PDB file of C-alpha atoms in Angstrom:
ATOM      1  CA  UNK Q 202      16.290  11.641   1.029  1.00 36.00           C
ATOM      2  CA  UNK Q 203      14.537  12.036  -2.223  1.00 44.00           C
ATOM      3  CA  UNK Q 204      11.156  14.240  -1.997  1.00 49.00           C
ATOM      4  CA  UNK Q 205       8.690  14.661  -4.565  1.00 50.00           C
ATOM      5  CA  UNK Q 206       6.189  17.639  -3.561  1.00 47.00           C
ATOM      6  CA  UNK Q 207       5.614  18.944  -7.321  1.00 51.00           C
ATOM      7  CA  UNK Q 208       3.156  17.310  -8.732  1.00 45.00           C
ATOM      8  CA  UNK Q 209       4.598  17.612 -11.755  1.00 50.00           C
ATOM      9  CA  UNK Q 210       8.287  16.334 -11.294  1.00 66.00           C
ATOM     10  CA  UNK Q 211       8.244  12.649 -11.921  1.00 75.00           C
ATOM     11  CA  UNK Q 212       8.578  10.163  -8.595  1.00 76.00           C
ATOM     12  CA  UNK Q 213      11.867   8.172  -8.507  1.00 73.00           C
ATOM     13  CA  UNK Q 214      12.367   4.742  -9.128  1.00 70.00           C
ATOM     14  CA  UNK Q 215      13.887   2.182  -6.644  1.00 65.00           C
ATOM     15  CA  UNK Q 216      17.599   1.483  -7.278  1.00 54.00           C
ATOM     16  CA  UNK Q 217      18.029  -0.849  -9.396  1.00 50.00           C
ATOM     17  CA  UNK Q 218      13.767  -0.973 -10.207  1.00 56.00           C
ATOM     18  CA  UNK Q 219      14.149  -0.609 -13.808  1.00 55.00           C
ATOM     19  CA  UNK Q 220      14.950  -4.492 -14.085  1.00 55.00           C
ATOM     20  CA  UNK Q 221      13.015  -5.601 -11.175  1.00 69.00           C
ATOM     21  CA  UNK Q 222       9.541  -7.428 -11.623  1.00 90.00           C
ATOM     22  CA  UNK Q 223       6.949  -6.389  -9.756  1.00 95.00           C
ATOM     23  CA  UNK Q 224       4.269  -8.271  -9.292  1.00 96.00           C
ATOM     24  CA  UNK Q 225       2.269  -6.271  -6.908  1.00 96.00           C
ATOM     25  CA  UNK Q 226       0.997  -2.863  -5.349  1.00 96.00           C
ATOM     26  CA  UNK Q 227       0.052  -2.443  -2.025  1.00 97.00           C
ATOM     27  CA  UNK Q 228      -1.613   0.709  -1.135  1.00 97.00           C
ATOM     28  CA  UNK Q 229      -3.415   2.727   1.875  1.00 97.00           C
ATOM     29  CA  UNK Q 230      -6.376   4.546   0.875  1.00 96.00           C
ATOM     30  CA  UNK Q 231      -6.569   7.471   2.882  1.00 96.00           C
ATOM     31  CA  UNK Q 232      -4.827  10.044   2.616  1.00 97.00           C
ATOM     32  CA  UNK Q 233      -2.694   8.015  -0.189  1.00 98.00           C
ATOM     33  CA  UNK Q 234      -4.916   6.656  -3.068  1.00 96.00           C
ATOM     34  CA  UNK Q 235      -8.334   8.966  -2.159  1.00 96.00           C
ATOM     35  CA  UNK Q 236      -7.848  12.141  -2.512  1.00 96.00           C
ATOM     36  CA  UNK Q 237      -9.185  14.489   0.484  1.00 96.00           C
ATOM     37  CA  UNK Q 238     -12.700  14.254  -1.100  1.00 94.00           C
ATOM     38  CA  UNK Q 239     -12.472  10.445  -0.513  1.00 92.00           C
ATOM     39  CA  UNK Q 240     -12.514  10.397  -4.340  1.00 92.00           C
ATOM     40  CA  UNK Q 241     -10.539   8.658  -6.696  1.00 93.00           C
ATOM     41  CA  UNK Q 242      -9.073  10.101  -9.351  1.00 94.00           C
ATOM     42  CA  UNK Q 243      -9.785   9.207 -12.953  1.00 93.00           C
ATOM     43  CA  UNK Q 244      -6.172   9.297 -13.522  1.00 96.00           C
ATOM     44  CA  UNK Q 245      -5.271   6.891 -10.549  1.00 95.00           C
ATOM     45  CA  UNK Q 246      -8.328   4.606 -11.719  1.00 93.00           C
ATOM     46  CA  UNK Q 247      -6.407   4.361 -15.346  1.00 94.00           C
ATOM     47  CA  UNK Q 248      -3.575   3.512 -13.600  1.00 95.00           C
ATOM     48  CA  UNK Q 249      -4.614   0.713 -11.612  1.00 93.00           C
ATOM     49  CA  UNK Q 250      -6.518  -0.847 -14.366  1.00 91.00           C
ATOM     50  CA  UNK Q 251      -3.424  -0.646 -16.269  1.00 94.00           C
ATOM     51  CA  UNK Q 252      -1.571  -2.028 -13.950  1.00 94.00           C
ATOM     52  CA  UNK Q 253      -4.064  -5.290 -13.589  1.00 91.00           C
ATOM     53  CA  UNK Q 254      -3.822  -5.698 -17.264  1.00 92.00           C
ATOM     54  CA  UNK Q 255      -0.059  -5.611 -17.320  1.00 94.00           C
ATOM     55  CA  UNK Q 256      -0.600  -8.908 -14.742  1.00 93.00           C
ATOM     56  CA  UNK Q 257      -0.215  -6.841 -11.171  1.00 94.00           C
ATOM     57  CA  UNK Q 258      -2.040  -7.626  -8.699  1.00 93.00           C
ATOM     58  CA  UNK Q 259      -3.386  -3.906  -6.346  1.00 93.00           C
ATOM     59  CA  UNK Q 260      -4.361  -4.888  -2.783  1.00 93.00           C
ATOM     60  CA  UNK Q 261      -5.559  -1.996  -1.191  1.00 95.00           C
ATOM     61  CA  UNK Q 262      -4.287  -1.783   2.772  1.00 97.00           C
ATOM     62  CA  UNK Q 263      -6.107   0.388   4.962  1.00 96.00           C
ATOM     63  CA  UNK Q 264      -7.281   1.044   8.378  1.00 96.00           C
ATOM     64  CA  UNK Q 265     -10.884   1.315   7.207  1.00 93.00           C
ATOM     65  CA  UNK Q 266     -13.836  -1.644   8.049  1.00 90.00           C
ATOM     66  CA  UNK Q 267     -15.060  -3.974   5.367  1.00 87.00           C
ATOM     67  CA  UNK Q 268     -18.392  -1.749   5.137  1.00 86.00           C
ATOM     68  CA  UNK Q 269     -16.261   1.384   4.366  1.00 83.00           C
ATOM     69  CA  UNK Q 270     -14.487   0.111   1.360  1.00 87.00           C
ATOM     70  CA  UNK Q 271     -17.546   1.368  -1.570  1.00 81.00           C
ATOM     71  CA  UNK Q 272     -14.988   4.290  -2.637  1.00 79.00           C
ATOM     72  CA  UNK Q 273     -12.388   1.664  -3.926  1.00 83.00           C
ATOM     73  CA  UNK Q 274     -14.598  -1.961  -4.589  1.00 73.00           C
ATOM     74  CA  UNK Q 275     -15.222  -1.004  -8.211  1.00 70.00           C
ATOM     75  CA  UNK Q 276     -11.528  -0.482  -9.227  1.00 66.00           C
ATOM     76  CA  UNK Q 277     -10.392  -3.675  -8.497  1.00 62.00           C
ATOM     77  CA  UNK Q 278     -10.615  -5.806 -11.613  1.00 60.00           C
ATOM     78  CA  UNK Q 279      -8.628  -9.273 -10.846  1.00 60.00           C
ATOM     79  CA  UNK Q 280      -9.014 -10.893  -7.718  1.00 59.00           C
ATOM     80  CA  UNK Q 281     -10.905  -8.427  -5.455  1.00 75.00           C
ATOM     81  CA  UNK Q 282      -9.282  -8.758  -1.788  1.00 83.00           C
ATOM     82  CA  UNK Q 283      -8.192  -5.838   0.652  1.00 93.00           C
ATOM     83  CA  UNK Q 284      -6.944  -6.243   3.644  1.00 96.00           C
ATOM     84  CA  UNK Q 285      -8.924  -3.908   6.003  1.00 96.00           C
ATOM     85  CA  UNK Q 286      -8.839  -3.034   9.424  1.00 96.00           C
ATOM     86  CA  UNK Q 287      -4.734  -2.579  10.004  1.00 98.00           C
ATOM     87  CA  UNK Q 288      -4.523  -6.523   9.031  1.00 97.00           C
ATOM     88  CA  UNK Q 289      -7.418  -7.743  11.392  1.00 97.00           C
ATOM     89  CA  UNK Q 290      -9.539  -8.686   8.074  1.00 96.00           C
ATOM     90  CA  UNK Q 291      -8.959  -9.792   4.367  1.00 96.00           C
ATOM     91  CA  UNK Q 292     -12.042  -8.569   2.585  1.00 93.00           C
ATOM     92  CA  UNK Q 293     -13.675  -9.803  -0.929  1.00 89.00           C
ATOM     93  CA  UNK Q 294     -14.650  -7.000  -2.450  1.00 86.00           C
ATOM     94  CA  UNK Q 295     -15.868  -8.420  -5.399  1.00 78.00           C
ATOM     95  CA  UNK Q 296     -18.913 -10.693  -2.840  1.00 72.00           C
ATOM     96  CA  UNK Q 297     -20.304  -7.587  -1.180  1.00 74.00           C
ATOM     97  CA  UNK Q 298     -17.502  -6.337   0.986  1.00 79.00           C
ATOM     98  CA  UNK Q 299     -17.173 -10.006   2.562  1.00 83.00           C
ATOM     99  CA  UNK Q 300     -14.719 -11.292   5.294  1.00 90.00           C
ATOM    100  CA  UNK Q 301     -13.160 -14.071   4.472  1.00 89.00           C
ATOM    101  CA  UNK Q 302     -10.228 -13.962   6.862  1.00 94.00           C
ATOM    102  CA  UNK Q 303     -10.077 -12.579  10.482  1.00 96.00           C
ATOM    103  CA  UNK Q 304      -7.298 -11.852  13.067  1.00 96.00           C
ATOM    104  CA  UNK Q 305      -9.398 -10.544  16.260  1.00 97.00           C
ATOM    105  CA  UNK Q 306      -8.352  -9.124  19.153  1.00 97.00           C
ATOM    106  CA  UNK Q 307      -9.908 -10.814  21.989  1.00 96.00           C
ATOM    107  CA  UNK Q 308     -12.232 -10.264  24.792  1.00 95.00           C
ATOM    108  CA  UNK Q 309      -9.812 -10.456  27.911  1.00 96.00           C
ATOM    109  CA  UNK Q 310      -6.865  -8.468  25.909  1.00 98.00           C
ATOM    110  CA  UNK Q 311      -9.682  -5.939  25.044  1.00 98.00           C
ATOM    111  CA  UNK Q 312     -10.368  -5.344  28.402  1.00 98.00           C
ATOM    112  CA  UNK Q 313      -6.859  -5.244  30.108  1.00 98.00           C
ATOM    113  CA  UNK Q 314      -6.272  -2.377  27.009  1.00 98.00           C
ATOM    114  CA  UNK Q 315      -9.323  -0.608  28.474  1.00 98.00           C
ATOM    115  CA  UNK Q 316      -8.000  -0.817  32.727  1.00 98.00           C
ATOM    116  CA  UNK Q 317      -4.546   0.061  31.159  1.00 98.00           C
ATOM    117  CA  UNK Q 318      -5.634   3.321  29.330  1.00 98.00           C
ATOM    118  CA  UNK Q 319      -8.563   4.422  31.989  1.00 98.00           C
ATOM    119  CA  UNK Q 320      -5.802   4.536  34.248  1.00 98.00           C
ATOM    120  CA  UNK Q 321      -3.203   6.081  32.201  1.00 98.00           C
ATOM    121  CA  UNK Q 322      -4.750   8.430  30.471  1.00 98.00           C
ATOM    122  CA  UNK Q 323      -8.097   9.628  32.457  1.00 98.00           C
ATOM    123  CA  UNK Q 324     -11.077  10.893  29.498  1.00 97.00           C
ATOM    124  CA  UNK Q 325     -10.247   8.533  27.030  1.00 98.00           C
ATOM    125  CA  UNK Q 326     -13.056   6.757  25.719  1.00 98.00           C
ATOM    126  CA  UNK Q 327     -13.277   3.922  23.561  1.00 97.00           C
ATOM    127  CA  UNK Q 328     -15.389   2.490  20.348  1.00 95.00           C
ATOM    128  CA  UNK Q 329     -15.536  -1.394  19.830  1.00 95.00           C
ATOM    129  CA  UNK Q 330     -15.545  -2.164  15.947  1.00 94.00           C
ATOM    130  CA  UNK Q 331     -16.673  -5.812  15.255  1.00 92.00           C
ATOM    131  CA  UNK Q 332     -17.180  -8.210  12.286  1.00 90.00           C
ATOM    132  CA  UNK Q 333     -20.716  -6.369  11.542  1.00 86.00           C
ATOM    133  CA  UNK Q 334     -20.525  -3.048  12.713  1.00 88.00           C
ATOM    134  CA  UNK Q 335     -19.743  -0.397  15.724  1.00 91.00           C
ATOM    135  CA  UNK Q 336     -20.586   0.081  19.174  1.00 91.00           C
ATOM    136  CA  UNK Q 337     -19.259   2.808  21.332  1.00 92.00           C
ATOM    137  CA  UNK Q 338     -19.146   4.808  24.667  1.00 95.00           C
ATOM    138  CA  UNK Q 339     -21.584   7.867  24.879  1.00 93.00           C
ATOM    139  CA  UNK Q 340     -19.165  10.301  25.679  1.00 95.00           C
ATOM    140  CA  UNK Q 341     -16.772   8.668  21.894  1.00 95.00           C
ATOM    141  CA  UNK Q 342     -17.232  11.086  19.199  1.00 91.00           C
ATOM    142  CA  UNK Q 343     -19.894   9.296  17.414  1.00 81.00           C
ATOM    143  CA  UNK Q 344     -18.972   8.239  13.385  1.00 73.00           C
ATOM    144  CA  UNK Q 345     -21.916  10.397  11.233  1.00 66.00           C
ATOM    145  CA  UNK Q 346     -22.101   7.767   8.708  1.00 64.00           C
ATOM    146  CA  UNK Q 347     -21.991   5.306  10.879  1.00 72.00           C
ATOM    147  CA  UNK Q 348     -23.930   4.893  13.752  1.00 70.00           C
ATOM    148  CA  UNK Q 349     -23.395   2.640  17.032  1.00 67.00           C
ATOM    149  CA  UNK Q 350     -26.231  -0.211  17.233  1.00 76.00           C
ATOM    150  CA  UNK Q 351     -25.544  -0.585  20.832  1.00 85.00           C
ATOM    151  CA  UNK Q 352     -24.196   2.641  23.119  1.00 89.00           C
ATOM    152  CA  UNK Q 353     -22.446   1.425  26.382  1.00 93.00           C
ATOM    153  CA  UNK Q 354     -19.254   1.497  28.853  1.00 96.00           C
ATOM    154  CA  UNK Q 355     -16.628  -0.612  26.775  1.00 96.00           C
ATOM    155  CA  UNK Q 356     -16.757  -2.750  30.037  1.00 96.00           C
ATOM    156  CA  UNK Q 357     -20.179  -3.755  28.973  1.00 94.00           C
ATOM    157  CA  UNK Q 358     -19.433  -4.130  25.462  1.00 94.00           C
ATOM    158  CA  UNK Q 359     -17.043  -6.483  25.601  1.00 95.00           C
ATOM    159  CA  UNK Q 360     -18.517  -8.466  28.557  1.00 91.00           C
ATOM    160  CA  UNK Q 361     -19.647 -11.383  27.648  1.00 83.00           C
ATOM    161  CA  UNK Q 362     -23.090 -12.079  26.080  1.00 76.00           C
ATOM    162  CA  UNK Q 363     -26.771 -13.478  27.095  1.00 74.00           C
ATOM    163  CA  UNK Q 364     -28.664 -15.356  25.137  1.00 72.00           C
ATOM    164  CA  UNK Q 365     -30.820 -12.220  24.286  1.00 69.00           C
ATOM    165  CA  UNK Q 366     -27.769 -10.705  22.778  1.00 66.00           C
ATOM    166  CA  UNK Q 367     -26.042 -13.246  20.792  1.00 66.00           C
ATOM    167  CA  UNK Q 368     -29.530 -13.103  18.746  1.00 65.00           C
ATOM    168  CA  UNK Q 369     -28.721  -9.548  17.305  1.00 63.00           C
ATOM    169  CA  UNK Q 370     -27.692  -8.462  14.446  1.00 56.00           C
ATOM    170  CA  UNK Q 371     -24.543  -7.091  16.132  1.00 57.00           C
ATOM    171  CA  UNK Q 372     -24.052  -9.479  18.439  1.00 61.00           C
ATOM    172  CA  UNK Q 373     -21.428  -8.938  20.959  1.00 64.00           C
ATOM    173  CA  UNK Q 374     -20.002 -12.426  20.537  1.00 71.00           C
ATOM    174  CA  UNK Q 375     -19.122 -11.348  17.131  1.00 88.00           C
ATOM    175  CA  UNK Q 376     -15.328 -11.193  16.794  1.00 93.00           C
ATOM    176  CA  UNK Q 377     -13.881  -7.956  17.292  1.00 95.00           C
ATOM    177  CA  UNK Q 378     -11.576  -6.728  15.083  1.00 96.00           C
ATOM    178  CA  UNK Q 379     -10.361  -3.328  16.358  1.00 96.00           C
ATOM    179  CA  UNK Q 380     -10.748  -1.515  20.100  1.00 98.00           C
ATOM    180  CA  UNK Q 381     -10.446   2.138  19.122  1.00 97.00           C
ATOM    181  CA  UNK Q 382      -9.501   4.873  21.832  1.00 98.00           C
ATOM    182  CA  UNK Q 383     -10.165   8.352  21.864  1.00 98.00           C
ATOM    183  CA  UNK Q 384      -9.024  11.809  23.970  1.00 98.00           C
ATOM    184  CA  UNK Q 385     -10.287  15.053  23.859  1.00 97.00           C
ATOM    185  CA  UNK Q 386      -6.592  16.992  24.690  1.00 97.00           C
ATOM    186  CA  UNK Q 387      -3.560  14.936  24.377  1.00 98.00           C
ATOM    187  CA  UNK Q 388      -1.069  15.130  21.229  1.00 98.00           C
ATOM    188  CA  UNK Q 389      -1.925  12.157  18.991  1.00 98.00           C
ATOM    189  CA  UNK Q 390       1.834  10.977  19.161  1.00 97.00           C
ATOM    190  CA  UNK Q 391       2.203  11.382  22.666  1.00 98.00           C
ATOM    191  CA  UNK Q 392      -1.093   9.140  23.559  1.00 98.00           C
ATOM    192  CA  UNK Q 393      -0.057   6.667  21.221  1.00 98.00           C
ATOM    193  CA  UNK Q 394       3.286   6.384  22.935  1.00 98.00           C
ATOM    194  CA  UNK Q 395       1.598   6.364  26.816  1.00 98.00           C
ATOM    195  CA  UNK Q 396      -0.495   3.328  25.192  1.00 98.00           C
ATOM    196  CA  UNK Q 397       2.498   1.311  23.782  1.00 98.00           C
ATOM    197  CA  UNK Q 398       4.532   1.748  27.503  1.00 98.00           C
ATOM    198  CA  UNK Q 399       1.652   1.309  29.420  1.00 98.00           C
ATOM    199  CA  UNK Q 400      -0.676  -1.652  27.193  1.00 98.00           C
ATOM    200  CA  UNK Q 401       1.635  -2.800  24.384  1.00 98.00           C
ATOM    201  CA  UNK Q 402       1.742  -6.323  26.086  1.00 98.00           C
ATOM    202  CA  UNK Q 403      -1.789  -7.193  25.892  1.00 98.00           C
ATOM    203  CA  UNK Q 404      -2.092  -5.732  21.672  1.00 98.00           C
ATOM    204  CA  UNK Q 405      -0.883  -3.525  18.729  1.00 98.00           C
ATOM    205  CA  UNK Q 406      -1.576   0.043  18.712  1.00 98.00           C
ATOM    206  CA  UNK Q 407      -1.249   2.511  15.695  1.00 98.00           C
ATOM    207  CA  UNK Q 408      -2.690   5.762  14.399  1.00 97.00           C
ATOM    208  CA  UNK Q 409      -4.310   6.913  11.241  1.00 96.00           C
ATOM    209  CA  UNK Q 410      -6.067   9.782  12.366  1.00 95.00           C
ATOM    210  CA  UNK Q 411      -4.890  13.419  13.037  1.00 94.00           C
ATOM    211  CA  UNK Q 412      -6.674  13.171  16.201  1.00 96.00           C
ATOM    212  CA  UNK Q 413      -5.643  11.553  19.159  1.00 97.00           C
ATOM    213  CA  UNK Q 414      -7.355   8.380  17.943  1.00 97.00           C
ATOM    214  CA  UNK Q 415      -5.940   5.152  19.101  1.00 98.00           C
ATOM    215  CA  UNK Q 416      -6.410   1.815  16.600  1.00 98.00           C
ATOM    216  CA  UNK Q 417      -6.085  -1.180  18.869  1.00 98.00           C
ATOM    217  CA  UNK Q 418      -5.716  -4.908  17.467  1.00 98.00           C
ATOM    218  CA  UNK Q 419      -4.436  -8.255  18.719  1.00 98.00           C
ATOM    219  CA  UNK Q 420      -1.061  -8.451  19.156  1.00 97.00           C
ATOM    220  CA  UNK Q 421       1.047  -8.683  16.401  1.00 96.00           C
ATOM    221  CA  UNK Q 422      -1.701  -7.637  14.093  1.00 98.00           C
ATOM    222  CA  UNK Q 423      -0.346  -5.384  11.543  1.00 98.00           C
ATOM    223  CA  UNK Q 424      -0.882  -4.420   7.696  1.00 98.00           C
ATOM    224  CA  UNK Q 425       2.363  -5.605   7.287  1.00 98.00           C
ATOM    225  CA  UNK Q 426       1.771  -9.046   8.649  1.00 97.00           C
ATOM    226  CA  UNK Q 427      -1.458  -9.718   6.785  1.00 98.00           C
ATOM    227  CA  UNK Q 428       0.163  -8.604   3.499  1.00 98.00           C
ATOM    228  CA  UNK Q 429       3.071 -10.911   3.794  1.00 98.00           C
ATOM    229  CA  UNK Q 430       0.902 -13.692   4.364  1.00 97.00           C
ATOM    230  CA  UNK Q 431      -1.180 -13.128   1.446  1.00 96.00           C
ATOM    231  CA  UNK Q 432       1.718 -12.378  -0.629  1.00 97.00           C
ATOM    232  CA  UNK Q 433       3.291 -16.195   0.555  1.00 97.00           C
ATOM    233  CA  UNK Q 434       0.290 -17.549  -0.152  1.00 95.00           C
ATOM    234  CA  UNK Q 435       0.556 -16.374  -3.950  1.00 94.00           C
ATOM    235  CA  UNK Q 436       4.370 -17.019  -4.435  1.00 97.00           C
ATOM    236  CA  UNK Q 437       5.107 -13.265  -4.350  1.00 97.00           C
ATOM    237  CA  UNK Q 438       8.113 -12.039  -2.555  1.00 97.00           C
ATOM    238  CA  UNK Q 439       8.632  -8.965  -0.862  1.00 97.00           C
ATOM    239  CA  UNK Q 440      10.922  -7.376  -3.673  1.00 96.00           C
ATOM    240  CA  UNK Q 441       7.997  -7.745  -5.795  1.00 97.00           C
ATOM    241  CA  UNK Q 442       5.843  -5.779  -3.906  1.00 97.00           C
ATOM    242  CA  UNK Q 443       5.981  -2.364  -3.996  1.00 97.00           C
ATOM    243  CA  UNK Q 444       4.064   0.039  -1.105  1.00 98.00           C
ATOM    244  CA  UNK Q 445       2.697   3.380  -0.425  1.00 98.00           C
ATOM    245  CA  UNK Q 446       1.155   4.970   2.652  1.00 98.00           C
ATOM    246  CA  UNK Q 447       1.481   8.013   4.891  1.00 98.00           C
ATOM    247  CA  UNK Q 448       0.502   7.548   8.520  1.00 98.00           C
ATOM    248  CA  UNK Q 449       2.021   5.776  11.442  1.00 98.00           C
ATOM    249  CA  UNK Q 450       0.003   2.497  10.566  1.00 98.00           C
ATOM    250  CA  UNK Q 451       1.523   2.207   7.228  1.00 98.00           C
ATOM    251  CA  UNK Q 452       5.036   2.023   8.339  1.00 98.00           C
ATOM    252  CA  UNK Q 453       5.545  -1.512   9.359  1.00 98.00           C
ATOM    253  CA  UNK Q 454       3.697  -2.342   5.556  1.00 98.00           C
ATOM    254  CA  UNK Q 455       6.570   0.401   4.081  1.00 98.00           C
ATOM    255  CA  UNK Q 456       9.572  -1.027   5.864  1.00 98.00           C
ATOM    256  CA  UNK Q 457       8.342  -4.604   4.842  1.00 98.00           C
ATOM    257  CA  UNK Q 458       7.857  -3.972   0.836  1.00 98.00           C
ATOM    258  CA  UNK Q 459      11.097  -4.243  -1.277  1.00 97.00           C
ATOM    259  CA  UNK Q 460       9.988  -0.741  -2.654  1.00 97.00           C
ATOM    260  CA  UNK Q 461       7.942   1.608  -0.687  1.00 98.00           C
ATOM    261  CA  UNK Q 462       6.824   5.402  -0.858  1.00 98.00           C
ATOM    262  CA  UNK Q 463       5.549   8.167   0.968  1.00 98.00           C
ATOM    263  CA  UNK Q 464       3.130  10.609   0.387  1.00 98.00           C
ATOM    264  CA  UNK Q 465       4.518  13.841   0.231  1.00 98.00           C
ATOM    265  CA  UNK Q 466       1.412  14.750   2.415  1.00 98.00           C
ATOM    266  CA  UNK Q 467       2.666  11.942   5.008  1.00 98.00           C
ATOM    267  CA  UNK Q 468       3.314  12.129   8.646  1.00 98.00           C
ATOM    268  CA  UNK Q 469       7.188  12.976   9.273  1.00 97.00           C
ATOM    269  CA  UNK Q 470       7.725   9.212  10.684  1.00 97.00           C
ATOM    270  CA  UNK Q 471       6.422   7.943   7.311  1.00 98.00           C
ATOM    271  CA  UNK Q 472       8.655  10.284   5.535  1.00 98.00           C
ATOM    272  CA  UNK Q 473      11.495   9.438   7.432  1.00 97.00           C
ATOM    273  CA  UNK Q 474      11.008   5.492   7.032  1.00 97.00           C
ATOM    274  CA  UNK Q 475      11.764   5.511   3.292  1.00 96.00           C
ATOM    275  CA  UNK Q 476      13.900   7.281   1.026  1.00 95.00           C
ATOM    276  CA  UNK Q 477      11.145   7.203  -1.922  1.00 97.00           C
ATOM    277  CA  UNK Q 478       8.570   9.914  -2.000  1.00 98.00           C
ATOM    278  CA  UNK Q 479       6.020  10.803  -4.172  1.00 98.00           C
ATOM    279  CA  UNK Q 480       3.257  14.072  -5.187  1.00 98.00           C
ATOM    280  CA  UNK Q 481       0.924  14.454  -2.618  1.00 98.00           C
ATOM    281  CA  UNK Q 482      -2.926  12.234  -2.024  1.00 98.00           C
ATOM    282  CA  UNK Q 483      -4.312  14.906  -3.774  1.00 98.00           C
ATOM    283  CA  UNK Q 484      -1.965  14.952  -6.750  1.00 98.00           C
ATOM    284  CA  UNK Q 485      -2.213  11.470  -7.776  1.00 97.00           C
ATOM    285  CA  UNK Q 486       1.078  10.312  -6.148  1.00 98.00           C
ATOM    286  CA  UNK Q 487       0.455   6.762  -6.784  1.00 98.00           C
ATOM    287  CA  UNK Q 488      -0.980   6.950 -10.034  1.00 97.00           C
ATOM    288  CA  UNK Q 489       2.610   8.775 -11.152  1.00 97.00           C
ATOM    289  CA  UNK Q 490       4.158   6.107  -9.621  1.00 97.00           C
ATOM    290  CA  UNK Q 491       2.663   3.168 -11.020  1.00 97.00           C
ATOM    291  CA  UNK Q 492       2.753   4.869 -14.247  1.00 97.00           C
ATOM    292  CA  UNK Q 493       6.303   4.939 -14.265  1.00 95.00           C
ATOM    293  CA  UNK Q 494       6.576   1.136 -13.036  1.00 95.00           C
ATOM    294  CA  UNK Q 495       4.847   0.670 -16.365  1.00 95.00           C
ATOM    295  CA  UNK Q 496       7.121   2.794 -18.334  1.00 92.00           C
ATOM    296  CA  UNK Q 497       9.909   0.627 -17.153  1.00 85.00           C
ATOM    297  CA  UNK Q 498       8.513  -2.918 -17.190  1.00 79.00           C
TER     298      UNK Q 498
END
């Protein structure tokens, strides 16, 4: 496999790229576009906008909620959509950060996750992340820069609502777009496996996290899947879409795109799903490559 961990040696082109038209560029944020300051980089900004003014559309993928996307909504220049949440929600960043598309995962599937994992894996503990905001379990590491409105067994916060409660601002009939689960001690690869054998029939699970953090959704629900029905809906094919990303939910989106990369910084599944790498998150591995898409068009 090709590796690019110099930040200086140039990324390598798909086979055959150099005659190929791309049309666009689908990329995870962290750990792939941010850099580890959750910055981006004024070369990567000079690339994207270049890339928008050569006519190609960036769609940034990520795992983050609608609410988190503030580091990236300015550097979008043409049509302003991410899809956010591992697929759940297509966002319009350019309408303050709003959803305009959900897949949820829903109340009884939520629930049968929750049984599944209690039982499988005793100390996990779970956050609910809905439409406007978080809730979570007291014992879930809480998010500092984002606090839970409502604190609660994840029995009780997906139960269904009283009247009371449908009246606030986070109601808890608002859709819910991700179940995340937490533990304290297991291996992050190993927990994510236990979930798949023990509750992959009632959603999709994925990491993003170094931790042993869990991203539930409703079955089926992927990055991949919510790209490739935005890209139908604009006439773009998969071999004009090219990908980057370097965590376990990124690798359905990489094995989908007609040219994808990992990070040099990735996870070792990501880097062993493709045969394209690039410099690290914190070298501007995407900007190099889209730079040399542009050098080639």
């Amino acid at each position: 496999m090709d590796g690019v961990t110099d930040a200086s040696a140039e990324p390598p082109l798909a086979p055959g790229s150099d005659g190929k038209t791309i049309r666009l560029i689908a990329t995870d944020l962290d750990g792939t576009l941010l850099r580890d300051d959750k910055t981006v980089s004024g070369r990567t900004i000079a690339a994207l906008a270049a890339a928008e003014r050569a006519g190609i559309e960036v769609f940034f993928v990520t795992g983050r909620p609608a609410r988190w996307m503030d580091v990236v909504s300015d550097h979008v220049h043409g049509h302003g959509l991410a899809i956010c949440a591992n697929g759940a929600a297509v966002v319009d960043l350019h309408h303050g950060r709003r959803i305009v598309e959900i897949s949820p995962l829903e109340r009884p599937e939520a629930l049968s996750v929750v049984q599944a994992l209690r039982a499988a894996a005793p100390g996990t503990t779970f956050a609910v992340e809905r439409t406007g905001g978080i809730n979570y379990e007291p014992a879930y590491p809480p998010f500092h820069l984002d606090p839970a409105a409502v604190i609660a067994p994840a029995e009780k916060l997906l139960a269904e609502p009283s009247p009371e409660e449908r009246q606030s601002p986070l109601s808890p009939d608002q859709p819910v777009l991700k179940l995340l689960a937490h533990h304290p001690d297991l291996d992050p690869d190993a927990f994510l496996d236990l979930a798949r054998a023990r509750a992959g029939r009632y959603a999709s699970f994925t990491r993003s996290s170094p931790t042993a953090l869990l991203e539930i959704s409703g079955l089926g629900v992927s990055k991949a899947g919510t790209l490739a029905r935005c890209c139908a809906e604009r006439g773009i094919s998969p071999d004009q879409v090219v990908a980057f990303g370097d965590m376990p939910n990124d690798i359905e989106m990489l094995a989908w795109a007609g040219t994808a990369y990992a990070m040099a910084n990735a996870h070792p599944a990501v880097l062993a799903a493709t045969d394209l790498h690039t410099a690290g998150n914190n070298e501007d591995g995407v900007a190099a490559v889209i730079e040399r898409i542009l050098e080639h068009r």
